[in-house]
Amino acid sequence: MAGLLLLCAASALLLAAVGAIPPPEEAARMARFVLHSCDWGALATLSAQEGLRGRPFANIFSLSDGPPGPFGGSGVPYLYLTDMEISVQDLEVNSNASLTVSLAQTPYCRRHRYDPQNPLCAHIIFVGSIVKVNDSEAVLAKKALFSRHPEMESWPKDHNWFFAKFNITNIWVLDYFGGLKIVTPEEYYSVKP
């Protein structure tokens, strides 16, 4: 029995090494993997809009933590924003937000016939704040975003686009049965994707 468990664990590690998803016991790696696999996420803010003030408001945003491919991700979710966008107006009043990314947007869940709500169709919930990046980090953000979203380069210049990042303070991983796993930002940034 112990030999069989060891063989299963070795197989899981081998699959992870060749590009399959990380095993459930590696929650920090799973969080990095899911973020890097996703091109967009649902960003929830507290609305500052008349009639919705103080209520949750979710919106879809393109994002990137680095160019596509293995080992290309920094783990930092970068966004390209304009003050004209309603959620950005919310963030100007309260920069706190949550960001959810899911393997449901990749072929993985469809291939395995996992419903997006199935825990095996991993999703990650980040909590933190949105901050505008400085000029040196803007170079990294631009490379990360424009490599995945080339259309962004041609968006209207008069919209005053700027690069921002999601400053992560809390991370929850749902990738298996048994409930959410908590990952600290330190654990998250210390693992290799």
Tab-separated table of C-alpha atoms in Angstrom, residues 41-152:
chain	number	residue	atom	x	y	z
A	41	GLY	CA	-10.251	37.849	-13.958
A	42	ALA	CA	-13.283	39.150	-12.095
A	43	LEU	CA	-12.368	42.200	-10.037
A	44	ALA	CA	-14.775	43.138	-7.247
A	45	THR	CA	-14.774	46.636	-5.797
A	46	LEU	CA	-16.978	48.509	-3.357
A	47	SER	CA	-19.068	50.766	-5.542
A	48	ALA	CA	-18.781	54.531	-5.267
A	49	GLN	CA	-21.555	55.001	-7.837
A	50	GLU	CA	-24.807	56.746	-6.956
A	51	GLY	CA	-27.438	54.172	-6.045
A	52	LEU	CA	-24.835	51.424	-5.491
A	53	ARG	CA	-22.531	53.148	-2.991
A	54	GLY	CA	-20.899	50.641	-0.636
A	55	ARG	CA	-22.240	47.569	-2.448
A	56	PRO	CA	-20.039	44.940	-4.106
A	57	PHE	CA	-19.505	45.499	-7.825
A	58	ALA	CA	-17.718	42.913	-9.982
A	59	ASN	CA	-16.273	43.536	-13.423
A	60	ILE	CA	-14.048	41.640	-15.862
A	61	PHE	CA	-10.496	42.860	-16.500
A	62	SER	CA	-7.716	41.610	-18.727
A	63	LEU	CA	-4.617	40.827	-16.715
A	64	SER	CA	-1.200	39.228	-16.939
A	65	ASP	CA	1.607	38.249	-14.602
A	66	GLY	CA	4.071	37.896	-17.482
A	67	PRO	CA	4.463	36.631	-21.028
A	68	PRO	CA	2.764	33.308	-21.776
A	69	GLY	CA	4.654	30.059	-21.407
A	70	PRO	CA	6.303	28.202	-18.577
A	71	PHE	CA	8.406	30.214	-16.140
A	72	GLY	CA	7.161	33.516	-17.612
A	73	GLY	CA	5.099	34.643	-14.664
A	74	SER	CA	6.100	36.930	-11.808
A	75	GLY	CA	2.934	36.195	-9.813
A	76	VAL	CA	2.027	39.899	-9.846
A	77	PRO	CA	-1.354	40.529	-11.513
A	78	TYR	CA	-0.872	43.557	-13.787
A	79	LEU	CA	-3.758	45.543	-15.285
A	80	TYR	CA	-4.107	48.329	-17.865
A	81	LEU	CA	-6.627	50.857	-16.580
A	82	THR	CA	-8.276	54.172	-17.324
A	83	ASP	CA	-10.049	56.562	-14.969
A	84	MET	CA	-12.984	56.454	-17.404
A	85	GLU	CA	-13.820	52.897	-16.302
A	86	ILE	CA	-16.518	52.580	-13.624
A	87	SER	CA	-14.591	50.124	-11.410
A	88	VAL	CA	-11.504	52.349	-11.544
A	89	GLN	CA	-13.674	55.209	-10.309
A	90	ASP	CA	-14.626	52.941	-7.370
A	91	LEU	CA	-10.944	52.233	-6.737
A	92	GLU	CA	-10.166	55.953	-6.583
A	93	VAL	CA	-12.449	56.145	-3.525
A	94	ASN	CA	-11.420	52.793	-1.989
A	95	SER	CA	-8.503	50.881	-3.534
A	96	ASN	CA	-9.414	47.633	-1.751
A	97	ALA	CA	-10.647	44.864	-4.034
A	98	SER	CA	-10.779	41.147	-4.612
A	99	LEU	CA	-9.728	39.355	-7.781
A	100	THR	CA	-10.886	35.892	-8.826
A	101	VAL	CA	-9.217	33.846	-11.563
A	102	SER	CA	-10.309	30.371	-12.626
A	103	LEU	CA	-9.094	27.532	-14.810
A	104	ALA	CA	-12.652	27.585	-16.199
A	105	GLN	CA	-11.368	30.061	-18.800
A	106	THR	CA	-8.747	27.571	-20.009
A	107	PRO	CA	-9.248	24.312	-21.924
A	108	TYR	CA	-8.376	22.339	-18.764
A	109	CYS	CA	-11.852	22.283	-17.185
A	110	ARG	CA	-13.650	21.730	-20.490
A	111	ARG	CA	-11.309	18.851	-21.335
A	112	HIS	CA	-12.064	17.205	-17.976
A	113	ARG	CA	-15.769	18.144	-18.141
A	114	TYR	CA	-15.519	20.057	-14.887
A	115	ASP	CA	-18.204	22.622	-14.229
A	116	PRO	CA	-16.671	26.017	-13.273
A	117	GLN	CA	-18.093	25.546	-9.763
A	118	ASN	CA	-16.486	22.109	-9.330
A	119	PRO	CA	-13.530	22.460	-6.920
A	120	LEU	CA	-11.369	20.457	-9.346
A	121	CYS	CA	-11.741	23.388	-11.773
A	122	ALA	CA	-9.366	25.420	-9.612
A	123	HIS	CA	-10.003	29.028	-8.809
A	124	ILE	CA	-8.060	31.508	-6.757
A	125	ILE	CA	-9.375	34.483	-4.806
A	126	PHE	CA	-6.915	37.291	-4.140
A	127	VAL	CA	-7.698	40.117	-1.726
A	128	GLY	CA	-5.706	43.328	-1.641
A	129	SER	CA	-5.621	46.688	-3.348
A	130	ILE	CA	-4.973	48.172	-6.758
A	131	VAL	CA	-1.960	50.471	-7.001
A	132	LYS	CA	-0.548	52.381	-9.924
A	133	VAL	CA	2.960	51.129	-10.740
A	134	ASN	CA	6.016	53.381	-10.849
A	135	ASP	CA	7.846	54.074	-14.114
A	136	SER	CA	10.403	51.267	-13.748
A	137	GLU	CA	7.729	48.670	-12.964
A	138	ALA	CA	5.577	50.029	-15.821
A	139	VAL	CA	8.131	48.514	-18.232
A	140	LEU	CA	7.486	45.051	-16.729
A	141	ALA	CA	3.723	45.593	-16.669
A	142	LYS	CA	3.690	46.697	-20.308
A	143	LYS	CA	5.655	43.641	-21.419
A	144	ALA	CA	3.428	41.338	-19.343
A	145	LEU	CA	0.160	42.808	-20.613
A	146	PHE	CA	0.968	43.601	-24.248
A	147	SER	CA	2.491	40.142	-24.810
A	148	ARG	CA	-0.891	38.582	-23.959
A	149	HIS	CA	-3.202	41.395	-25.021
A	150	PRO	CA	-1.614	43.013	-28.099
A	151	GLU	CA	-4.825	44.931	-28.862
A	152	MET	CA	-4.118	47.099	-25.803
